[in-house]
Short mmCIF file of C-alpha atoms in Angstrom, two decimals:
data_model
loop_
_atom_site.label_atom_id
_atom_site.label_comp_id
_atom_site.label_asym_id
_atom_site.label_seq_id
_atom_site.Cartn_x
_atom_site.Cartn_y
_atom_site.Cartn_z
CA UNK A 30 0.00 0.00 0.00
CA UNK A 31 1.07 3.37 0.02
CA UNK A 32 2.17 3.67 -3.26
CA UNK A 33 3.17 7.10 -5.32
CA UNK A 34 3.96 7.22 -9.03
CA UNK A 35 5.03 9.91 -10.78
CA UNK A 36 5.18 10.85 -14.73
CA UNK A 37 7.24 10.86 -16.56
CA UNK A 38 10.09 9.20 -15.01
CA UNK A 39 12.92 11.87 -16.90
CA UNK A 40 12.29 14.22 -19.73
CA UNK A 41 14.06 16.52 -21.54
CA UNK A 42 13.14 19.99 -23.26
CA UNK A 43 14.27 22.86 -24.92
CA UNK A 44 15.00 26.26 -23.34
CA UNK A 45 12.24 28.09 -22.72
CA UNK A 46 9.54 25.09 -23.44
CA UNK A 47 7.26 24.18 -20.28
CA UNK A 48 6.72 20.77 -19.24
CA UNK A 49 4.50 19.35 -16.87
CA UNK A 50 5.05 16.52 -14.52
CA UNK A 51 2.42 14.27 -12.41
CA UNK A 52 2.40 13.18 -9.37
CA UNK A 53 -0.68 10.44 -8.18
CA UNK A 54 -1.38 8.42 -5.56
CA UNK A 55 -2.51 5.08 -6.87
CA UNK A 56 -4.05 3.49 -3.51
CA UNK A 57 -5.13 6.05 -0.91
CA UNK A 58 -6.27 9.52 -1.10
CA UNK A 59 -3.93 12.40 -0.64
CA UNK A 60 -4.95 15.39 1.02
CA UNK A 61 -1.75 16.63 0.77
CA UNK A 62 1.23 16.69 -1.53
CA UNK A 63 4.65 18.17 -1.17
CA UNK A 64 6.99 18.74 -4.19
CA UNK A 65 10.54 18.70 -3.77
CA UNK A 66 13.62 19.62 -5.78
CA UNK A 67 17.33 17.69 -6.04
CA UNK A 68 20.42 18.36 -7.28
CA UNK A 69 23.13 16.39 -7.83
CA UNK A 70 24.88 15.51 -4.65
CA UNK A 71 22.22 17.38 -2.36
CA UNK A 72 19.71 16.77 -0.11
CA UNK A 73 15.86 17.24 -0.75
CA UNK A 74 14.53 20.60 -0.66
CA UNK A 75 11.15 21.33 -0.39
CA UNK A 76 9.32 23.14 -3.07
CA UNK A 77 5.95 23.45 -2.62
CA UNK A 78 2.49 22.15 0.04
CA UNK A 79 -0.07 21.32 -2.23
CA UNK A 80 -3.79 20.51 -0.60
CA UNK A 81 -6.51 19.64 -2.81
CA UNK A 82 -8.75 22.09 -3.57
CA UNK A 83 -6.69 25.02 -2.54
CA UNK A 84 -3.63 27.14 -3.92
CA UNK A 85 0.24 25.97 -3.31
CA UNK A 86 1.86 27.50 -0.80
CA UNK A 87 5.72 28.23 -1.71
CA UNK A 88 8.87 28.25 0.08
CA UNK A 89 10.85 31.28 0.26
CA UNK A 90 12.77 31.75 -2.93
CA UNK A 91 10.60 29.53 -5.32
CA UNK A 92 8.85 31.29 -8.11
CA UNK A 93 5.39 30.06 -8.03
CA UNK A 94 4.60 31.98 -11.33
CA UNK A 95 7.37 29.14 -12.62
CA UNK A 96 6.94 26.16 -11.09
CA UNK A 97 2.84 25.99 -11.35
CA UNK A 98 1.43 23.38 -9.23
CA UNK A 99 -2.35 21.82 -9.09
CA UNK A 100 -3.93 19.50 -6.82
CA UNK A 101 -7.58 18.95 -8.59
CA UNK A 102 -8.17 16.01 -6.80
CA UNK A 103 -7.34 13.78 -3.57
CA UNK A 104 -4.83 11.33 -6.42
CA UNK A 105 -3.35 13.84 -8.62
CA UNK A 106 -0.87 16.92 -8.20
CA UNK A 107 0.54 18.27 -11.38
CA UNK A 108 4.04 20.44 -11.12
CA UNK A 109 4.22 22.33 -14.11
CA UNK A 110 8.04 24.32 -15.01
CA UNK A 111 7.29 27.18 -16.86
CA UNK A 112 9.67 28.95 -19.37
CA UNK A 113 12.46 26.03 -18.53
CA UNK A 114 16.00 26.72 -18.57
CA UNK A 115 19.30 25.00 -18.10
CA UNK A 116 19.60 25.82 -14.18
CA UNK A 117 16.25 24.21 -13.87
CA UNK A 118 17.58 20.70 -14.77
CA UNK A 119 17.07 18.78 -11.33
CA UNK A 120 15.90 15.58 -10.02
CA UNK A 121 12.07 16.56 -8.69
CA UNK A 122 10.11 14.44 -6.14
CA UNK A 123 6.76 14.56 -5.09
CA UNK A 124 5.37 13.43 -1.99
CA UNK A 125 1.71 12.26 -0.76
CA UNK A 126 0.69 12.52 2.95
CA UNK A 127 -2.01 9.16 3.60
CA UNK A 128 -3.63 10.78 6.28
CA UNK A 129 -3.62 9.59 9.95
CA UNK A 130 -1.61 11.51 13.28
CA UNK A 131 2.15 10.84 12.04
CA UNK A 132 2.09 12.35 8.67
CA UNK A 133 4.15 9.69 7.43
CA UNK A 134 4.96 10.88 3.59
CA UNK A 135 5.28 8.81 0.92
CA UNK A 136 7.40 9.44 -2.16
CA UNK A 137 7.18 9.24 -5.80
CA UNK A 138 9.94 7.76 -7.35
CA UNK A 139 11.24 11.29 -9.03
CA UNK A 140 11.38 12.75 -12.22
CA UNK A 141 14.77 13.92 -13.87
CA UNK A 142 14.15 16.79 -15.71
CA UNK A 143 17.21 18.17 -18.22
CA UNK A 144 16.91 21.62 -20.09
CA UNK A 145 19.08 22.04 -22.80
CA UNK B 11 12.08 23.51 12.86
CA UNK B 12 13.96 20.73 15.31
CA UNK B 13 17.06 20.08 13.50
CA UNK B 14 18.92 16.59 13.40
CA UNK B 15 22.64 15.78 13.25
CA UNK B 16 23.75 12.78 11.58
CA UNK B 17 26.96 11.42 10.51
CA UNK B 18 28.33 12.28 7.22
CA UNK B 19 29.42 8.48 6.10
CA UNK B 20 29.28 4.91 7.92
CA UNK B 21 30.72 1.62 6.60
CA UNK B 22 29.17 -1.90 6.98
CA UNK B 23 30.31 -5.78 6.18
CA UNK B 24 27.63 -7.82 4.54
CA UNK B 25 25.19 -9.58 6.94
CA UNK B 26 26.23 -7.61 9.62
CA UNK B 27 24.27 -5.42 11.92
CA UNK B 28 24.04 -1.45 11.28
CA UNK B 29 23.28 0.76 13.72
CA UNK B 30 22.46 4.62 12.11
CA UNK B 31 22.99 7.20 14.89
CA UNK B 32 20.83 10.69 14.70
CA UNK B 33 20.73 13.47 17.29
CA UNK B 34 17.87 15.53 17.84
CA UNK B 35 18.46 17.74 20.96
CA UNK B 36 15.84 20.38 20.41
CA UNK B 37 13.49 17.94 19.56
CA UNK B 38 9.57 18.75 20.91
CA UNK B 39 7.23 16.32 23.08
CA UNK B 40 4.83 15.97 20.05
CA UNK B 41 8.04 15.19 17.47
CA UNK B 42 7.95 12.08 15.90
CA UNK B 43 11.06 10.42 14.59
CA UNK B 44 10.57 9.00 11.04
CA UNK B 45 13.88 7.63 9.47
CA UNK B 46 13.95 7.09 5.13
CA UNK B 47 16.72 6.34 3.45
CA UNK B 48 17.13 6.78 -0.60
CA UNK B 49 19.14 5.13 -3.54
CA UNK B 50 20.64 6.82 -6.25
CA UNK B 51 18.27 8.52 -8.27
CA UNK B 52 15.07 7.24 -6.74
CA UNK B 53 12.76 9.04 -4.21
CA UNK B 54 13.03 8.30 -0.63
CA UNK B 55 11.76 5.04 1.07
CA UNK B 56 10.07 5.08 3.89
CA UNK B 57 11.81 2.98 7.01
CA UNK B 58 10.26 3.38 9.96
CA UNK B 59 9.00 6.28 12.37
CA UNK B 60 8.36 6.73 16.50
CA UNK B 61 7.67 8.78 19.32
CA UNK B 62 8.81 7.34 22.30
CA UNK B 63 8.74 3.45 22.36
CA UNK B 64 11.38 1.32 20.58
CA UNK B 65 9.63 0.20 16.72
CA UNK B 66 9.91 -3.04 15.19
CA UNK B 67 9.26 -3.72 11.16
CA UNK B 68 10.34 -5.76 8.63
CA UNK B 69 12.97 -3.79 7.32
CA UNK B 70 14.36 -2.50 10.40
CA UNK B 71 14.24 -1.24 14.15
CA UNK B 72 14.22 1.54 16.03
CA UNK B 73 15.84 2.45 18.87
CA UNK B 74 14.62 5.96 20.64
CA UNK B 75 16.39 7.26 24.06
CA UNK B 76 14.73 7.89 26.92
CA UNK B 77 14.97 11.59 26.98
CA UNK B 78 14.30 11.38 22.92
CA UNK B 79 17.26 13.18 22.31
CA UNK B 80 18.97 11.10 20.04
CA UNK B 81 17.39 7.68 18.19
CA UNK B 82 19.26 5.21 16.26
CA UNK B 83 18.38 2.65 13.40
CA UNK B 84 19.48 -0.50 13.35
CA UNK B 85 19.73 -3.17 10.27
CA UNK B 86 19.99 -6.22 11.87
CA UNK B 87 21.66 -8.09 8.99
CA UNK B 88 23.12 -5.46 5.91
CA UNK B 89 22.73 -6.10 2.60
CA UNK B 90 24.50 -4.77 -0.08
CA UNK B 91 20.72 -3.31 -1.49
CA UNK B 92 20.64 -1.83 1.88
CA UNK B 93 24.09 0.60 0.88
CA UNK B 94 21.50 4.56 0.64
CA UNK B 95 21.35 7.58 2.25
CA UNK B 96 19.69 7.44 5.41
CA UNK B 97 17.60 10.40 6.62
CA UNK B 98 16.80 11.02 10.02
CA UNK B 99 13.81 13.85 9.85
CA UNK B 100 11.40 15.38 12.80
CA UNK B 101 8.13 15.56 12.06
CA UNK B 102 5.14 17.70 13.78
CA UNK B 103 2.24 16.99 12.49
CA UNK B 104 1.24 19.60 9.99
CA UNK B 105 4.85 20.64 9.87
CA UNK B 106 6.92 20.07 6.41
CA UNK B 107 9.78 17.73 6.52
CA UNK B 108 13.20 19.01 6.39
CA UNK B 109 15.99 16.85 4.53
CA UNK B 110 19.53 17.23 6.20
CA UNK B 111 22.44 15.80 3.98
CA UNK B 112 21.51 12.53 5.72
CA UNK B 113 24.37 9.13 6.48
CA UNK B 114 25.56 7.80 3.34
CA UNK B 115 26.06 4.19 4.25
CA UNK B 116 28.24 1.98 2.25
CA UNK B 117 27.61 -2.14 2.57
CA UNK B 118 31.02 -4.23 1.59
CA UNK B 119 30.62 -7.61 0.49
#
């Protein structure tokens, strides 16, 4: 159980093309996701909260005019990058909170994303 | 946010038992303790998490201090699928999760 996919699993686009990534749930209902950025060598770093229904909210320094995120239902959060460039090549993980006291979070398995 | 110190590396034999240390000082009375680890270029796994009692699963235990201010994982029997980065996070319900740089741990056949 628990299980978080995400799509598509590493994609690559010109500069200044969007492209639009998925997060889902497959077997429980999500009333929150989280997305989360990589780079090579680093730690996670959270992007975005995404709860259904409602706008993102942002951590300091993200552009949320860039990175566009939706959460139209209790399975699916979409991450859209905007306007991609090279410095926005990074490994990007979403996250889906089942619910319950602990808040356990469980990840997707990550989308590379390379901007040439 | 509680913050948690980990070490930077650790180094296990095959089939021999790994205990992960993390330190968590500042950490609350409604904390929990949730520990993930994650492979190259794959999201994090989830391990196992706690509050105050010692946690059993299948893939691992762990092991939380009285005064909760330090917990530690322990593989009972590494494998070399085991070798990830370990994260030891704090987690307040309703709180985000913050990623330190985590224990790289290395398994040796």
């Amino acid at each position: 159980g628990a299980v978080v996919s995400q799509h598509p699993s590493w994609v690559i686009c010109k500069s200044g093309t969007s492209v639009k990534i998925e997060c889902r749930s497959l077997d429980f209902q999500a009333t929150t996701m989280f997305w989360y950025r990589q780079f090579p060598k680093q730690s996670l770093m959270l992007m975005a909260t995404s709860n259904e229904g409602s706008k993102a909210t942002y951590e300091q320094g993200v552009e949320k005019d860039k990175f566009l995120i939706n959460h139209a239902s209790l399975t699916l959060s979409t991450l859209t990058v905007t306007s991609a460039h090279p410095e926005d090549s990074s490994f990007y993980i979403c996250s889906a909170v089942a619910g319950g006291s602990t808040d356990t979070q469980y990840f997707g398995p990550g989308t590379r994303l390379t901007v040439l | 946010d509680a913050k948690t110190t980990q070490p930077n590396s650790m180094e296990s034999n095959e089939e021999e038992p790994v205990h992960l240390p993390c330190n968590h000082s500042t950490i609350s009375g409604t904390d929990y303790i949730h520990w993930y680890r994650q492979l190259p270029s794959q999201g994090p796994e989830y391990v196992i998490h706690g509050l105050t009692s010692n946690v059993n699963n299948r893939m691992a235990s762990l092991a939380i201090a009285e005064d909760r201010k330090s917990s530690t994982l322990i593989l009972h029997r590494a494998t070399l699928r085991d070798a990830a980065v370990y994260y030891c996070i704090l987690d307040n319900y309703g709180q985000n999760f913050v990623f330190g740089p985590g224990t790289r741990l290395s398994v040796l056949p």
